[in-house]
């Protein structure tokens, strides 16, 4: 099996049956959840809340995530920069209190809007569940594969956004990259979880439910590792600028740069390992969908 299969969007899985579901439509139904902060996990990663497993791996390499160091290579926009110290902290909101939450606490009207949004979210999720209830097992499995294709596209956009930031030095553009990825990943995860619930509770398919649960666990770890990789690439880029501009501490700076380069390589390898695991699970889901269509 190719180890890079998930780097390409799968063939179209659109079902011509009128009871089928368009994943983009499902994403629209759940989009209010993403607008209300979505899954905070990705932003948590960029706020240095890296899972213990990743932290331990990185400590073993003598590394830690620290965006408060001076970013020599960046071009700070109107909202960037500091008081002259040259330092910059990660601009993403902390996981415990995102932008919407902070606004709601400070403004009673925002609190009311948040409550209304929560009600709308519940209604949207109920509508999605109703659509899923009218779908066959094979349609539900194809919907999972379609959502996974959307995940592949989102990863390409997410990684491409970082590449642009690194090439231009415009670090102030990165929070927008993270926010867009967070919203998309959150909606896709919610959609797949809803499909899994329908398969298990309505159709009694605990077998495929387990496959989807395995997929979700692997995707969660992949997202965490990718976020850690992004931060390490930012640090590597900064250290590269330090080394290039160094006159008398080149040897020490070079060692740090090499250590960061090794860290990037290790995280890339971990992501690839997870891609292979995900591909294996997707093959099993595809097989289950084909078998279901035969019956």
PDB file of N, CA and C in Angstrom, residues 40-114:
ATOM      1  N   UNK A  40     -10.936  23.418  20.159  1.00  0.00           N
ATOM      2  CA  UNK A  40      -9.829  24.251  20.618  1.00  0.00           C
ATOM      3  C   UNK A  40      -8.493  23.526  20.576  1.00  0.00           C
ATOM      4  N   UNK A  41      -8.506  22.245  20.224  1.00  0.00           N
ATOM      5  CA  UNK A  41      -7.272  21.473  20.306  1.00  0.00           C
ATOM      6  C   UNK A  41      -6.156  22.059  19.459  1.00  0.00           C
ATOM      7  N   UNK A  42      -6.463  22.470  18.225  1.00  0.00           N
ATOM      8  CA  UNK A  42      -5.414  22.972  17.358  1.00  0.00           C
ATOM      9  C   UNK A  42      -4.826  24.251  17.917  1.00  0.00           C
ATOM     10  N   UNK A  43      -5.710  25.149  18.384  1.00  0.00           N
ATOM     11  CA  UNK A  43      -5.191  26.381  18.961  1.00  0.00           C
ATOM     12  C   UNK A  43      -4.430  26.099  20.243  1.00  0.00           C
ATOM     13  N   UNK A  44      -4.835  25.082  20.966  1.00  0.00           N
ATOM     14  CA  UNK A  44      -4.112  24.714  22.183  1.00  0.00           C
ATOM     15  C   UNK A  44      -2.692  24.314  21.846  1.00  0.00           C
ATOM     16  N   UNK A  45      -2.528  23.582  20.730  1.00  0.00           N
ATOM     17  CA  UNK A  45      -1.190  23.179  20.320  1.00  0.00           C
ATOM     18  C   UNK A  45      -0.321  24.406  20.084  1.00  0.00           C
ATOM     19  N   UNK A  46      -0.885  25.437  19.495  1.00  0.00           N
ATOM     20  CA  UNK A  46      -0.109  26.618  19.173  1.00  0.00           C
ATOM     21  C   UNK A  46       0.015  27.551  20.375  1.00  0.00           C
ATOM     22  N   UNK A  47      -0.567  27.165  21.477  1.00  0.00           N
ATOM     23  CA  UNK A  47      -0.391  27.911  22.718  1.00  0.00           C
ATOM     24  C   UNK A  47       0.507  27.108  23.655  1.00  0.00           C
ATOM     25  N   UNK A  48       1.303  26.202  23.088  1.00  0.00           N
ATOM     26  CA  UNK A  48       2.281  25.417  23.819  1.00  0.00           C
ATOM     27  C   UNK A  48       1.647  24.335  24.665  1.00  0.00           C
ATOM     28  N   UNK A  49       0.391  23.988  24.436  1.00  0.00           N
ATOM     29  CA  UNK A  49      -0.265  22.916  25.175  1.00  0.00           C
ATOM     30  C   UNK A  49      -0.124  21.625  24.378  1.00  0.00           C
ATOM     31  N   UNK A  50       1.130  21.197  24.205  1.00  0.00           N
ATOM     32  CA  UNK A  50       1.405  20.008  23.420  1.00  0.00           C
ATOM     33  C   UNK A  50       1.182  18.773  24.277  1.00  0.00           C
ATOM     34  N   UNK A  51       0.569  17.696  23.712  1.00  0.00           N
ATOM     35  CA  UNK A  51       0.321  16.488  24.487  1.00  0.00           C
ATOM     36  C   UNK A  51       1.580  15.965  25.166  1.00  0.00           C
ATOM     37  N   UNK A  52       1.395  15.318  26.318  1.00  0.00           N
ATOM     38  CA  UNK A  52       2.525  14.843  27.117  1.00  0.00           C
ATOM     39  C   UNK A  52       3.452  13.951  26.310  1.00  0.00           C
ATOM     40  N   UNK A  53       2.865  13.095  25.441  1.00  0.00           N
ATOM     41  CA  UNK A  53       3.680  12.174  24.649  1.00  0.00           C
ATOM     42  C   UNK A  53       4.652  12.931  23.767  1.00  0.00           C
ATOM     43  N   UNK A  54       4.163  13.998  23.103  1.00  0.00           N
ATOM     44  CA  UNK A  54       5.024  14.797  22.241  1.00  0.00           C
ATOM     45  C   UNK A  54       6.047  15.549  23.073  1.00  0.00           C
ATOM     46  N   UNK A  55       5.596  16.082  24.215  1.00  0.00           N
ATOM     47  CA  UNK A  55       6.511  16.814  25.085  1.00  0.00           C
ATOM     48  C   UNK A  55       7.683  15.945  25.498  1.00  0.00           C
ATOM     49  N   UNK A  56       7.377  14.697  25.907  1.00  0.00           N
ATOM     50  CA  UNK A  56       8.436  13.797  26.340  1.00  0.00           C
ATOM     51  C   UNK A  56       9.398  13.489  25.209  1.00  0.00           C
ATOM     52  N   UNK A  57       8.850  13.267  24.009  1.00  0.00           N
ATOM     53  CA  UNK A  57       9.707  12.980  22.862  1.00  0.00           C
ATOM     54  C   UNK A  57      10.638  14.160  22.596  1.00  0.00           C
ATOM     55  N   UNK A  58      10.085  15.355  22.718  1.00  0.00           N
ATOM     56  CA  UNK A  58      10.877  16.542  22.424  1.00  0.00           C
ATOM     57  C   UNK A  58      11.885  16.824  23.528  1.00  0.00           C
ATOM     58  N   UNK A  59      11.495  16.545  24.770  1.00  0.00           N
ATOM     59  CA  UNK A  59      12.456  16.727  25.866  1.00  0.00           C
ATOM     60  C   UNK A  59      13.640  15.800  25.702  1.00  0.00           C
ATOM     61  N   UNK A  60      13.362  14.619  25.170  1.00  0.00           N
ATOM     62  CA  UNK A  60      14.437  13.652  24.964  1.00  0.00           C
ATOM     63  C   UNK A  60      15.453  14.191  23.963  1.00  0.00           C
ATOM     64  N   UNK A  61      15.003  15.088  23.095  1.00  0.00           N
ATOM     65  CA  UNK A  61      15.901  15.704  22.126  1.00  0.00           C
ATOM     66  C   UNK A  61      16.435  17.039  22.649  1.00  0.00           C
ATOM     67  N   UNK A  62      16.087  17.369  23.913  1.00  0.00           N
ATOM     68  CA  UNK A  62      16.545  18.621  24.491  1.00  0.00           C
ATOM     69  C   UNK A  62      15.847  19.831  23.930  1.00  0.00           C
ATOM     70  N   UNK A  63      14.591  19.669  23.489  1.00  0.00           N
ATOM     71  CA  UNK A  63      13.870  20.760  22.855  1.00  0.00           C
ATOM     72  C   UNK A  63      12.602  21.106  23.617  1.00  0.00           C
ATOM     73  N   UNK A  64      12.154  22.318  23.424  1.00  0.00           N
ATOM     74  CA  UNK A  64      10.855  22.734  23.947  1.00  0.00           C
ATOM     75  C   UNK A  64      10.323  23.826  23.051  1.00  0.00           C
ATOM     76  N   UNK A  65       9.029  24.033  23.079  1.00  0.00           N
ATOM     77  CA  UNK A  65       8.426  25.070  22.238  1.00  0.00           C
ATOM     78  C   UNK A  65       8.485  26.399  22.975  1.00  0.00           C
ATOM     79  N   UNK A  66       9.066  27.395  22.366  1.00  0.00           N
ATOM     80  CA  UNK A  66       9.179  28.705  22.992  1.00  0.00           C
ATOM     81  C   UNK A  66       9.121  29.767  21.917  1.00  0.00           C
ATOM     82  N   UNK A  67       7.942  30.357  21.750  1.00  0.00           N
ATOM     83  CA  UNK A  67       7.796  31.404  20.750  1.00  0.00           C
ATOM     84  C   UNK A  67       8.068  32.785  21.329  1.00  0.00           C
ATOM     85  N   UNK A  68       8.504  32.840  22.590  1.00  0.00           N
ATOM     86  CA  UNK A  68       8.775  34.137  23.186  1.00  0.00           C
ATOM     87  C   UNK A  68      10.179  34.615  22.851  1.00  0.00           C
ATOM     88  N   UNK A  69      10.973  33.739  22.238  1.00  0.00           N
ATOM     89  CA  UNK A  69      12.307  34.166  21.832  1.00  0.00           C
ATOM     90  C   UNK A  69      12.181  35.112  20.644  1.00  0.00           C
ATOM     91  N   UNK A  70      13.212  35.873  20.406  1.00  0.00           N
ATOM     92  CA  UNK A  70      13.174  36.837  19.307  1.00  0.00           C
ATOM     93  C   UNK A  70      13.085  36.117  17.970  1.00  0.00           C
ATOM     94  N   UNK A  71      12.105  36.499  17.163  1.00  0.00           N
ATOM     95  CA  UNK A  71      11.964  35.918  15.835  1.00  0.00           C
ATOM     96  C   UNK A  71      12.686  36.828  14.844  1.00  0.00           C
ATOM     97  N   UNK A  72      13.940  36.490  14.564  1.00  0.00           N
ATOM     98  CA  UNK A  72      14.808  37.364  13.780  1.00  0.00           C
ATOM     99  C   UNK A  72      14.322  37.564  12.350  1.00  0.00           C
ATOM    100  N   UNK A  73      13.641  36.580  11.808  1.00  0.00           N
ATOM    101  CA  UNK A  73      13.324  36.584  10.373  1.00  0.00           C
ATOM    102  C   UNK A  73      11.971  37.177  10.049  1.00  0.00           C
ATOM    103  N   UNK A  74      11.192  37.556  11.062  1.00  0.00           N
ATOM    104  CA  UNK A  74       9.802  37.930  10.805  1.00  0.00           C
ATOM    105  C   UNK A  74       9.648  39.381  10.378  1.00  0.00           C
ATOM    106  N   UNK A  75       8.522  39.621   9.705  1.00  0.00           N
ATOM    107  CA  UNK A  75       8.094  40.972   9.345  1.00  0.00           C
ATOM    108  C   UNK A  75       6.801  41.210  10.098  1.00  0.00           C
ATOM    109  N   UNK A  76       6.875  41.938  11.183  1.00  0.00           N
ATOM    110  CA  UNK A  76       5.705  42.134  12.014  1.00  0.00           C
ATOM    111  C   UNK A  76       4.767  43.135  11.369  1.00  0.00           C
ATOM    112  N   UNK A  77       3.471  42.777  11.322  1.00  0.00           N
ATOM    113  CA  UNK A  77       2.455  43.656  10.754  1.00  0.00           C
ATOM    114  C   UNK A  77       2.009  44.682  11.769  1.00  0.00           C
ATOM    115  N   UNK A  78       0.918  45.389  11.491  1.00  0.00           N
ATOM    116  CA  UNK A  78       0.419  46.441  12.387  1.00  0.00           C
ATOM    117  C   UNK A  78       0.125  45.938  13.778  1.00  0.00           C
ATOM    118  N   UNK A  79      -0.274  44.639  13.892  1.00  0.00           N
ATOM    119  CA  UNK A  79      -0.619  44.127  15.206  1.00  0.00           C
ATOM    120  C   UNK A  79       0.546  43.418  15.853  1.00  0.00           C
ATOM    121  N   UNK A  80       1.683  43.355  15.148  1.00  0.00           N
ATOM    122  CA  UNK A  80       2.821  42.627  15.688  1.00  0.00           C
ATOM    123  C   UNK A  80       3.776  43.561  16.370  1.00  0.00           C
ATOM    124  N   UNK A  81       4.967  43.017  16.658  1.00  0.00           N
ATOM    125  CA  UNK A  81       5.982  43.817  17.313  1.00  0.00           C
ATOM    126  C   UNK A  81       5.723  43.960  18.779  1.00  0.00           C
ATOM    127  N   UNK A  82       6.621  44.617  19.455  1.00  0.00           N
ATOM    128  CA  UNK A  82       6.477  44.771  20.887  1.00  0.00           C
ATOM    129  C   UNK A  82       6.989  46.114  21.318  1.00  0.00           C
ATOM    130  N   UNK A  83       7.468  46.152  22.549  1.00  0.00           N
ATOM    131  CA  UNK A  83       7.921  47.421  23.116  1.00  0.00           C
ATOM    132  C   UNK A  83       9.377  47.688  22.813  1.00  0.00           C
ATOM    133  N   UNK A  84       9.959  46.845  21.954  1.00  0.00           N
ATOM    134  CA  UNK A  84      11.347  47.064  21.622  1.00  0.00           C
ATOM    135  C   UNK A  84      12.216  45.936  22.095  1.00  0.00           C
ATOM    136  N   UNK A  85      11.644  44.972  22.818  1.00  0.00           N
ATOM    137  CA  UNK A  85      12.435  43.864  23.321  1.00  0.00           C
ATOM    138  C   UNK A  85      12.774  42.882  22.222  1.00  0.00           C
ATOM    139  N   UNK A  86      12.019  42.943  21.096  1.00  0.00           N
ATOM    140  CA  UNK A  86      12.264  42.020  19.999  1.00  0.00           C
ATOM    141  C   UNK A  86      11.559  40.709  20.157  1.00  0.00           C
ATOM    142  N   UNK A  87      10.939  40.456  21.313  1.00  0.00           N
ATOM    143  CA  UNK A  87      10.271  39.186  21.551  1.00  0.00           C
ATOM    144  C   UNK A  87       8.847  39.201  21.047  1.00  0.00           C
ATOM    145  N   UNK A  88       8.293  38.003  20.814  1.00  0.00           N
ATOM    146  CA  UNK A  88       6.898  37.900  20.393  1.00  0.00           C
ATOM    147  C   UNK A  88       6.316  36.618  20.951  1.00  0.00           C
ATOM    148  N   UNK A  89       5.126  36.708  21.503  1.00  0.00           N
ATOM    149  CA  UNK A  89       4.459  35.510  22.001  1.00  0.00           C
ATOM    150  C   UNK A  89       3.491  35.013  20.948  1.00  0.00           C
ATOM    151  N   UNK A  90       3.122  33.745  21.057  1.00  0.00           N
ATOM    152  CA  UNK A  90       2.171  33.187  20.107  1.00  0.00           C
ATOM    153  C   UNK A  90       0.883  34.003  20.154  1.00  0.00           C
ATOM    154  N   UNK A  91       0.383  34.504  19.019  1.00  0.00           N
ATOM    155  CA  UNK A  91      -0.797  35.372  19.014  1.00  0.00           C
ATOM    156  C   UNK A  91      -2.109  34.628  19.161  1.00  0.00           C
ATOM    157  N   UNK A  92      -2.064  33.283  19.218  1.00  0.00           N
ATOM    158  CA  UNK A  92      -3.306  32.523  19.334  1.00  0.00           C
ATOM    159  C   UNK A  92      -3.862  32.624  20.750  1.00  0.00           C
ATOM    160  N   UNK A  93      -5.191  32.672  20.912  1.00  0.00           N
ATOM    161  CA  UNK A  93      -5.777  32.752  22.247  1.00  0.00           C
ATOM    162  C   UNK A  93      -5.538  31.466  23.023  1.00  0.00           C
ATOM    163  N   UNK A  94      -5.427  31.541  24.357  1.00  0.00           N
ATOM    164  CA  UNK A  94      -5.234  30.336  25.156  1.00  0.00           C
ATOM    165  C   UNK A  94      -6.447  29.431  25.057  1.00  0.00           C
ATOM    166  N   UNK A  95      -6.247  28.096  25.218  1.00  0.00           N
ATOM    167  CA  UNK A  95      -7.359  27.165  25.049  1.00  0.00           C
ATOM    168  C   UNK A  95      -8.489  27.354  26.038  1.00  0.00           C
ATOM    169  N   UNK A  96      -8.153  27.855  27.229  1.00  0.00           N
ATOM    170  CA  UNK A  96      -9.190  27.998  28.248  1.00  0.00           C
ATOM    171  C   UNK A  96     -10.115  29.169  27.976  1.00  0.00           C
ATOM    172  N   UNK A  97      -9.676  30.106  27.161  1.00  0.00           N
ATOM    173  CA  UNK A  97     -10.489  31.299  26.948  1.00  0.00           C
ATOM    174  C   UNK A  97     -10.239  31.823  25.538  1.00  0.00           C
ATOM    175  N   UNK A  98     -11.070  31.426  24.591  1.00  0.00           N
ATOM    176  CA  UNK A  98     -10.888  31.902  23.237  1.00  0.00           C
ATOM    177  C   UNK A  98     -11.488  33.298  23.094  1.00  0.00           C
ATOM    178  N   UNK A  99     -11.375  33.849  21.911  1.00  0.00           N
ATOM    179  CA  UNK A  99     -11.819  35.230  21.686  1.00  0.00           C
ATOM    180  C   UNK A  99     -13.303  35.398  21.975  1.00  0.00           C
ATOM    181  N   UNK A 100     -14.121  34.450  21.532  1.00  0.00           N
ATOM    182  CA  UNK A 100     -15.565  34.548  21.737  1.00  0.00           C
ATOM    183  C   UNK A 100     -15.901  34.523  23.222  1.00  0.00           C
ATOM    184  N   UNK A 101     -15.247  33.620  23.965  1.00  0.00           N
ATOM    185  CA  UNK A 101     -15.495  33.515  25.407  1.00  0.00           C
ATOM    186  C   UNK A 101     -15.132  34.807  26.120  1.00  0.00           C
ATOM    187  N   UNK A 102     -13.977  35.371  25.776  1.00  0.00           N
ATOM    188  CA  UNK A 102     -13.541  36.613  26.416  1.00  0.00           C
ATOM    189  C   UNK A 102     -14.539  37.734  26.155  1.00  0.00           C
ATOM    190  N   UNK A 103     -15.035  37.806  24.931  1.00  0.00           N
ATOM    191  CA  UNK A 103     -16.000  38.851  24.590  1.00  0.00           C
ATOM    192  C   UNK A 103     -17.305  38.652  25.348  1.00  0.00           C
ATOM    193  N   UNK A 104     -17.713  37.386  25.472  1.00  0.00           N
ATOM    194  CA  UNK A 104     -18.971  37.095  26.155  1.00  0.00           C
ATOM    195  C   UNK A 104     -18.906  37.475  27.624  1.00  0.00           C
ATOM    196  N   UNK A 105     -17.754  37.277  28.248  1.00  0.00           N
ATOM    197  CA  UNK A 105     -17.609  37.613  29.663  1.00  0.00           C
ATOM    198  C   UNK A 105     -17.627  39.120  29.882  1.00  0.00           C
ATOM    199  N   UNK A 106     -17.192  39.857  28.885  1.00  0.00           N
ATOM    200  CA  UNK A 106     -17.105  41.308  29.044  1.00  0.00           C
ATOM    201  C   UNK A 106     -18.368  42.033  28.599  1.00  0.00           C
ATOM    202  N   UNK A 107     -19.229  41.373  27.846  1.00  0.00           N
ATOM    203  CA  UNK A 107     -20.378  42.041  27.242  1.00  0.00           C
ATOM    204  C   UNK A 107     -21.641  41.191  27.391  1.00  0.00           C
ATOM    205  N   UNK A 108     -22.641  41.668  28.160  1.00  0.00           N
ATOM    206  CA  UNK A 108     -23.889  40.909  28.337  1.00  0.00           C
ATOM    207  C   UNK A 108     -24.564  40.591  27.012  1.00  0.00           C
ATOM    208  N   UNK A 109     -24.507  41.519  26.065  1.00  0.00           N
ATOM    209  CA  UNK A 109     -25.115  41.265  24.760  1.00  0.00           C
ATOM    210  C   UNK A 109     -24.409  40.103  24.065  1.00  0.00           C
ATOM    211  N   UNK A 110     -23.086  40.029  24.232  1.00  0.00           N
ATOM    212  CA  UNK A 110     -22.332  38.930  23.638  1.00  0.00           C
ATOM    213  C   UNK A 110     -22.700  37.606  24.296  1.00  0.00           C
ATOM    214  N   UNK A 111     -22.996  37.667  25.598  1.00  0.00           N
ATOM    215  CA  UNK A 111     -23.425  36.456  26.299  1.00  0.00           C
ATOM    216  C   UNK A 111     -24.729  35.932  25.708  1.00  0.00           C
ATOM    217  N   UNK A 112     -25.646  36.840  25.419  1.00  0.00           N
ATOM    218  CA  UNK A 112     -26.920  36.447  24.827  1.00  0.00           C
ATOM    219  C   UNK A 112     -26.714  35.866  23.430  1.00  0.00           C
ATOM    220  N   UNK A 113     -25.828  36.489  22.673  1.00  0.00           N
ATOM    221  CA  UNK A 113     -25.524  35.985  21.335  1.00  0.00           C
ATOM    222  C   UNK A 113     -24.914  34.592  21.408  1.00  0.00           C
ATOM    223  N   UNK A 114     -24.103  34.376  22.411  1.00  0.00           N
ATOM    224  CA  UNK A 114     -23.469  33.066  22.577  1.00  0.00           C
ATOM    225  C   UNK A 114     -24.515  32.003  22.897  1.00  0.00           C
TER     226      UNK A 114
END
